[in-house]
Coordinates of C-alpha atoms in Angstrom, one line a residue:
Chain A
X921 CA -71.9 23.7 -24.3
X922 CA -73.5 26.8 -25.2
X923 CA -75.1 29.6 -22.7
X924 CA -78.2 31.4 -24.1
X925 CA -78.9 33.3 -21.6
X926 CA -76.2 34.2 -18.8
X927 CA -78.8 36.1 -16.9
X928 CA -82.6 35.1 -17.2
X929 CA -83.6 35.6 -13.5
X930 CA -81.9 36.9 -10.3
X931 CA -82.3 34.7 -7.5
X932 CA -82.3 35.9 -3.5
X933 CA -80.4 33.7 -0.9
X934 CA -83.7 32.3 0.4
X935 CA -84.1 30.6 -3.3
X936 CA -80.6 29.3 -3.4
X937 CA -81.3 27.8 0.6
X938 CA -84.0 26.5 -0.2
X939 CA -83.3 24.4 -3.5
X940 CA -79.7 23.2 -2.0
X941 CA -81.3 22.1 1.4
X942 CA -84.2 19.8 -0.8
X943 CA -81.0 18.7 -2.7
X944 CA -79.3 17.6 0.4
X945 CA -82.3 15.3 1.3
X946 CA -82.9 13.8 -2.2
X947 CA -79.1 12.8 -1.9
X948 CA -79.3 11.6 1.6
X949 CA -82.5 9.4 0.6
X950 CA -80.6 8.3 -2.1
X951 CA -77.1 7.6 -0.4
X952 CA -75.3 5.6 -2.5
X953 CA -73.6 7.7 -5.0
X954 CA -72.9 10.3 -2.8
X955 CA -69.5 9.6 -2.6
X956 CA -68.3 9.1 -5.7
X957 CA -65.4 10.7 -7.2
X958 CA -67.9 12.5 -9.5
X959 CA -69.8 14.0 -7.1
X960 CA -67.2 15.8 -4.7
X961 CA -67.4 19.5 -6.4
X962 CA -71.6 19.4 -5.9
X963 CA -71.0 18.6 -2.0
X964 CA -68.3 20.7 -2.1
X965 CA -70.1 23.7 -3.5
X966 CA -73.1 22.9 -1.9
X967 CA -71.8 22.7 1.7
X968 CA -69.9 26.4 1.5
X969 CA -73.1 27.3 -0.3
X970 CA -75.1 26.6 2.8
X971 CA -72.5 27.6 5.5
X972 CA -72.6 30.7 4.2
X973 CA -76.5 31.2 3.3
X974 CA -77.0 30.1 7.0
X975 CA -75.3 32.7 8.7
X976 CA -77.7 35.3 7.4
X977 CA -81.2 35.9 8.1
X978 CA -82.5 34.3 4.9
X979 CA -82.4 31.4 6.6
X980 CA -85.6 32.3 8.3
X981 CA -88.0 33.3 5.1
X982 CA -90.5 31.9 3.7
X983 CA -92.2 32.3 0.4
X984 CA -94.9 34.0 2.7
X985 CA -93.1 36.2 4.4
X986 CA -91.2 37.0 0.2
X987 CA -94.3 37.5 -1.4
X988 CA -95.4 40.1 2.2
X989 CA -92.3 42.1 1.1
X990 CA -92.6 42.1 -1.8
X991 CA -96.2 43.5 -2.0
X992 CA -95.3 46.0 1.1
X993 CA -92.3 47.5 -1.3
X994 CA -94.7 48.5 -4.2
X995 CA -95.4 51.8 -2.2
X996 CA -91.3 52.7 -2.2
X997 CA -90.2 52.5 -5.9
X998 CA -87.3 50.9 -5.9
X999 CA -85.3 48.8 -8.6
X1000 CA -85.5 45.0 -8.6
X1001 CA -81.7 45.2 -7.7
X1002 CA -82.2 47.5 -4.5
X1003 CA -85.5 45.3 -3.2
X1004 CA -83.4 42.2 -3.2
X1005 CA -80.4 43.6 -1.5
X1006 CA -82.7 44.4 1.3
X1007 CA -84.3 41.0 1.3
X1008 CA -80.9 39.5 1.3
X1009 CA -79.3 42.0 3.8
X1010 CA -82.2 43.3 6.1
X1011 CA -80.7 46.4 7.1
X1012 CA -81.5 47.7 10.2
X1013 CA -79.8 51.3 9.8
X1014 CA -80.3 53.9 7.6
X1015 CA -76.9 54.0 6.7
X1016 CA -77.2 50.5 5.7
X1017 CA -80.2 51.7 3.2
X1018 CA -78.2 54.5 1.8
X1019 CA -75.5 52.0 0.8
X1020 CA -78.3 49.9 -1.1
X1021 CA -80.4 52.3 -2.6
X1022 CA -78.8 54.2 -4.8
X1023 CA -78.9 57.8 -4.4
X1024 CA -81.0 57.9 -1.6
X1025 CA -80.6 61.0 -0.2
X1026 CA -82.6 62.5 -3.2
X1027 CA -85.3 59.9 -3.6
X1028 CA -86.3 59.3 -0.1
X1029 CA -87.0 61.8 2.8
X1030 CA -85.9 60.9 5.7
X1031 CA -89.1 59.6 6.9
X1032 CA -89.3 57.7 4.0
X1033 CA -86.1 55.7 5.2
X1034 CA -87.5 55.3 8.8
X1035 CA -90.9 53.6 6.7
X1036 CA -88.8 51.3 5.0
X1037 CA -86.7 50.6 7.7
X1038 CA -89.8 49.9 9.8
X1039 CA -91.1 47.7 7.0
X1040 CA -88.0 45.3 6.4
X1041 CA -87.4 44.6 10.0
X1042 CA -90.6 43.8 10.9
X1043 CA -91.7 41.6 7.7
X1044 CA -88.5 39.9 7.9
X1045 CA -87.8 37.7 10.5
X1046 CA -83.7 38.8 12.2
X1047 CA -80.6 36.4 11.6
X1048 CA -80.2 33.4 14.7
X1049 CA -77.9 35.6 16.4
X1050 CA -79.7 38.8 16.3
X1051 CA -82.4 36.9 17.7
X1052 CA -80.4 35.7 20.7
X1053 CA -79.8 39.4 21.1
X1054 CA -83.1 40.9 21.3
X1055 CA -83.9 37.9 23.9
X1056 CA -80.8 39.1 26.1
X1057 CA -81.9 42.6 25.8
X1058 CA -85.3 42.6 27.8
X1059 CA -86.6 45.9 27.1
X1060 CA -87.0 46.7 23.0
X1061 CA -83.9 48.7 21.2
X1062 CA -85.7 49.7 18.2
X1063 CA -87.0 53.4 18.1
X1064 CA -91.4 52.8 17.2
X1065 CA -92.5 55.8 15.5
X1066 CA -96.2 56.4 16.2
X1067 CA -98.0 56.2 12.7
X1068 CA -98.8 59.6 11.7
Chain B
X814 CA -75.6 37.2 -5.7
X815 CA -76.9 34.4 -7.6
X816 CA -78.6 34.0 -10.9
X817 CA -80.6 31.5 -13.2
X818 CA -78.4 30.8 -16.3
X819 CA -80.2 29.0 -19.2
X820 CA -77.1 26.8 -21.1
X821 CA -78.0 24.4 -23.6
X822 CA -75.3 21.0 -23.5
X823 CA -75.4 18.0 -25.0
X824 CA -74.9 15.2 -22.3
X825 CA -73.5 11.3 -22.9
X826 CA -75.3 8.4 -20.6
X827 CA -73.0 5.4 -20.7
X828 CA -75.1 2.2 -21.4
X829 CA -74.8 0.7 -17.6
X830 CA -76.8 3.4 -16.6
X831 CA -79.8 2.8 -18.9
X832 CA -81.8 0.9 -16.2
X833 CA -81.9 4.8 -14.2
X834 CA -84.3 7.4 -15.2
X835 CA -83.0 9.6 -18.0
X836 CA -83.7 12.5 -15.8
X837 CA -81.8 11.3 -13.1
X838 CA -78.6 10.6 -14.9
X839 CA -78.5 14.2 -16.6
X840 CA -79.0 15.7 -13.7
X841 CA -76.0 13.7 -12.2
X842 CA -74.3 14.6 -15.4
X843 CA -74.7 18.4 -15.6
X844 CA -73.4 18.5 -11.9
X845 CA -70.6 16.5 -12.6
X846 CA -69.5 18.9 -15.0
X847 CA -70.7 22.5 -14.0
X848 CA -70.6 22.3 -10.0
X849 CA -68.4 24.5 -8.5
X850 CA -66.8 25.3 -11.6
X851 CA -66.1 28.9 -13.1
X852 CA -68.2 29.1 -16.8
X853 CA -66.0 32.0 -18.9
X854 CA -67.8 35.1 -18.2
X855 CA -70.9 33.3 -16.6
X856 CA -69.8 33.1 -13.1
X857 CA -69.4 30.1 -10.5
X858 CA -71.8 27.6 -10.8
X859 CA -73.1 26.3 -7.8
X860 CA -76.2 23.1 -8.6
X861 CA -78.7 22.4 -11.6
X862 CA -82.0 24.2 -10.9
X863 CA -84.4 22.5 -13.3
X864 CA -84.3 20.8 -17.1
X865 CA -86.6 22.6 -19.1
X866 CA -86.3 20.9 -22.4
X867 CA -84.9 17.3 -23.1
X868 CA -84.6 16.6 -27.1
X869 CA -84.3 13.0 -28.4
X870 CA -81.5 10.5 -27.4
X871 CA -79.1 9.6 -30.1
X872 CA -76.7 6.0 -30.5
X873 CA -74.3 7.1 -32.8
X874 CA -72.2 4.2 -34.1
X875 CA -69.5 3.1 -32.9
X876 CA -70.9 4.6 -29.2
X877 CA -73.2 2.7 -27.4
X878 CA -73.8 5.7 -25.3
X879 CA -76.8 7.6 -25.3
X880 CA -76.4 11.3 -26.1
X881 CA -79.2 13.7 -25.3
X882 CA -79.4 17.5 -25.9
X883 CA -80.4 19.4 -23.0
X884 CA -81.9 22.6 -21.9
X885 CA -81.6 23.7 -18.6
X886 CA -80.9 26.1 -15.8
X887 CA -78.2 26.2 -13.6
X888 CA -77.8 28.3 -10.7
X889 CA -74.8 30.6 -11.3
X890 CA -72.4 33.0 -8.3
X891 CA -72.8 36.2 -10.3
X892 CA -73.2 39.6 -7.8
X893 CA -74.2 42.4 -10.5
X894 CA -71.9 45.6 -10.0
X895 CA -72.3 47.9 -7.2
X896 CA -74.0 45.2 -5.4
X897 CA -73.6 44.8 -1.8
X898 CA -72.1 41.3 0.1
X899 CA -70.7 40.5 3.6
X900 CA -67.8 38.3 3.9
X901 CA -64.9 37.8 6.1
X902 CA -61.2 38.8 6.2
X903 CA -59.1 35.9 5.0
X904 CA -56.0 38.2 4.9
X905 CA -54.4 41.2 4.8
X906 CA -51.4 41.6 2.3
X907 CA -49.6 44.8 0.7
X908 CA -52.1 43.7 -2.5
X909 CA -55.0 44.6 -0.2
X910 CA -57.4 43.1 2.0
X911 CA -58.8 39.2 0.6
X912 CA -62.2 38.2 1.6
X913 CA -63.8 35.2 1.5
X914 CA -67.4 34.2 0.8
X915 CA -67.2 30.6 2.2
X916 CA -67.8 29.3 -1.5
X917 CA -66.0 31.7 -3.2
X918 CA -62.5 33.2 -2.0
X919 CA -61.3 35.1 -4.4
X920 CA -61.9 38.6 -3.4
X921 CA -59.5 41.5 -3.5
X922 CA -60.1 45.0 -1.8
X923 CA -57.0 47.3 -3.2
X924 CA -55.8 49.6 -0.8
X925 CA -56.8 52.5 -3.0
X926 CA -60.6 51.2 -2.0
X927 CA -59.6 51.1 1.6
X928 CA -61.4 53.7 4.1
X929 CA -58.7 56.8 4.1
X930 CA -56.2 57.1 5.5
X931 CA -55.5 52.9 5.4
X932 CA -51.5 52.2 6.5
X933 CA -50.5 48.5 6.2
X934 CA -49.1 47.2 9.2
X935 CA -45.7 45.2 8.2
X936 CA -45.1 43.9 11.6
X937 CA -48.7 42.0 12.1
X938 CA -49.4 42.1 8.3
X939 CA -52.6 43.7 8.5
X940 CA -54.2 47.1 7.3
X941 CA -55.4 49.4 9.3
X942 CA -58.0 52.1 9.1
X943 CA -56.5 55.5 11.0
X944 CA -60.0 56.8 12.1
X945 CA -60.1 60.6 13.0
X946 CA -61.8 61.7 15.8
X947 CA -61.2 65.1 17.7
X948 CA -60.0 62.8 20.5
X949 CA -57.1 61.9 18.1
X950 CA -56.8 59.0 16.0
X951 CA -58.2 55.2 16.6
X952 CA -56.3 52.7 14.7
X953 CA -58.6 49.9 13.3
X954 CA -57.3 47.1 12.5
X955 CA -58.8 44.5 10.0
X956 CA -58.2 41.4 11.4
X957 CA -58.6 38.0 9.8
X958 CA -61.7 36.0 10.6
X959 CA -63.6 39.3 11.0
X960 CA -66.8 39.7 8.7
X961 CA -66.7 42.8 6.6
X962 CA -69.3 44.0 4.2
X963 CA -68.0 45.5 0.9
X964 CA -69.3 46.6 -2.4
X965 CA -67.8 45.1 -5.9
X966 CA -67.1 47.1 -7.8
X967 CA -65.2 45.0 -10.8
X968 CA -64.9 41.4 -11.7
X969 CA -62.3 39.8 -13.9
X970 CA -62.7 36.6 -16.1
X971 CA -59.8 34.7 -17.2
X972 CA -59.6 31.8 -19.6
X973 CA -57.9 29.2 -18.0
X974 CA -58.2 26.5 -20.7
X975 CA -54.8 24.9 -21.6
X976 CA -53.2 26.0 -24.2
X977 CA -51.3 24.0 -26.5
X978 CA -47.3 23.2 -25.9
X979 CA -45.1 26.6 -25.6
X980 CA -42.8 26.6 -28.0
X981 CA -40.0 27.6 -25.4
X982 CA -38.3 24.6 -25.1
X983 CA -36.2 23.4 -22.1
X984 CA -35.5 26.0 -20.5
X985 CA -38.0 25.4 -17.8
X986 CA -38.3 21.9 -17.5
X987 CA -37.3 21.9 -14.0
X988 CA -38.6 24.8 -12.4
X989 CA -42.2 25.3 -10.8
X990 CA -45.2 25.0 -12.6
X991 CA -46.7 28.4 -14.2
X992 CA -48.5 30.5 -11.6
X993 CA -52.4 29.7 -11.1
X994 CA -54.7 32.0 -11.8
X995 CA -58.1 32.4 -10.1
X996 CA -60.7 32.0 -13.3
X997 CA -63.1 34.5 -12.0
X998 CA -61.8 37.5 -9.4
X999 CA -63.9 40.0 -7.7
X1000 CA -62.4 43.5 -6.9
X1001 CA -63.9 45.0 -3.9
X1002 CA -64.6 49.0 -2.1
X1003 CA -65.1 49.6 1.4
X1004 CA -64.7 53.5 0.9
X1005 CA -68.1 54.3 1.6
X1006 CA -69.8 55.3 5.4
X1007 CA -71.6 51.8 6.0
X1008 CA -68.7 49.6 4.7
X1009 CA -65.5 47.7 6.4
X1010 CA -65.8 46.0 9.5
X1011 CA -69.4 45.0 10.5
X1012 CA -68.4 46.0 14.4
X1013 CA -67.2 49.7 13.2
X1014 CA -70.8 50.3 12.1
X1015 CA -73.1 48.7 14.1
X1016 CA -74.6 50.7 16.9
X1017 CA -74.8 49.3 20.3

């Protein structure tokens, strides 16, 4: 086996959910070989996989709502690294952002982090329990600045 | 935290499964072999994402298996350096903190990368974070089952093929086997304002 390329695209969770959950149905439509000895590792690994995906608010994207962030991070310049930490992570802090972004403090003012803040939370949709959250809380918690 | 690896492999179809499609059984094949497995210096390998390029089936004699060279891309467990993931606390040892992503568990925060001042706890076997505040000092504790979000900052491949027989003879016949080492290891930070314990950061 040879690798020719150990790196030819990143992928973001929402990807990764996406192409196990199809692989879940084509293997329940097919169900018989499921369960061979064979096959453990990829429903091993593929379980985890989605456990863990599910927990955070990729689970929620679409490609609509990727290709909207996408297009709304042109204005901000960052790396492809930095844009899909945020689209994995959706901060919701600005401490969160500093930790992403690297050296943020000189390439962003500060109203430049409340802009991008703004942007990720309300293009991507929140994780199931931050939903629950917001529902509980009646009145909104997060600080609207008026556009300028 | 994931990425498309392009590999190249050349996969045997025994002959009772020539009545299924040829795609079918490689992709059956390559997941056999790669799923959940640790490729040297590639990174866990979680499910085939597409074949790009099938080349002709061969019988060699002898065989009566079909073997087909493949090109294709697998989905690979690979965070780049300095990138960012939540997981939670499996344990806390005098090694450091271990954190688990469910898939993958090997995970070490040293205590060196612990927010300062850490102590380790030897009665609960847990580390703590002594937090000052002009009130005096909060101990936080990092608790199993708690999620924490870290940065990696190293990763560490080791070749776990076998190797051929020692030439120690037997001295060790009876005692346990060798210890076993994780193929792939992630070293971990959480020394940064942001990082640790989800709950010390978010605002309520």
């Amino acid at each position: 086996m040879e690798v020719k390329d150990a790196s030819s695209a990143l992928l973001s969770n929402y990807e990764v959910f996406q192409l196990l959950t199809d692989l879940k149905e084509q293997r329940k439509e097919s169900g018989k070989n499921k369960h061979s000895s064979g096959q453990q590792n990829l429903n091993t690994i593929t379980y985890e996989t989605l456990k863990y995906i599910s927990k955070t608010p990729c689970r929620h994207q679409s490609p609509e709502i990727v290709r909207e962030f996408l297009t709304a991070m042109k204005s901000h310049k960052l790396t492809k690294a930095e844009k899909l930490q945020l689209l994995n992570h959706r901060p919701v802090t600005a401490v969160e952002i500093q930790l992403m972004v690297e050296e943020s403090e000189e390439r962003l003012t500060e109203e430049q982090i409340e802009a991008l803040l703004h942007t990720v939370t309300s293009i991507l949709p929140a994780g199931p329990e931050a939903e629950q959250k917001k529902n509980a809380n009646s009145d909104g918690t997060m600080d609207e600045e008026d556009p300028a | 935290m994931f990425v498309l690896v392009e590999m190249v492999d050349t996969v045997r179809i025994p002959p009772w499964q020539f009545e299924r499609k040829l795609n079918d059984s490689i992709a059956e094949e390559l997941n056999k072999k790669l799923a959940n497995k640790v490729v040297y210096n590639v990174g866990l390998c979680i499910c085939l994402f597409d074949i790009t390029k099938l080349e002709d089936a061969y019988v060699f004699p002898g065989d009566g298996a079909s073997h087909t060279k493949v090109h294709f891309r697998y989905v690979v467990f690979h965070p780049f350096l300095d990138e960012i993931l939540i997981g939670k606390i499996k344990g806390c040892s005098p090694e450091g903190v271990h954190v688990s992503l469910d898939f993958f568990d090997d995970i070490l925060i040293p205590p060196e990368s612990l927010q300062q001042p850490a102590k380790f706890d030897e009665a609960e076997q847990v580390w703590v974070w002594e937090y000052e505040t002009e009130e005096g000092a909060h101990d936080l504790y990092m608790d199993t089952g708690e999620e924490i979000r870290f940065r990696v900052v190293d990763e560490s491949f080791v070749d776990t093929s076998p190797t051929g027989p020692s030439s120690a003879d037997a001295t060790t016949s009876s005692e346990e086997l060798p210890k076993k080492e994780a193929p792939y290891t992630l070293v971990g930070s959480i020394s940064e304002p942001g990082l640790g314990l989800l709950s010390w950061w978010t605002s309520s």
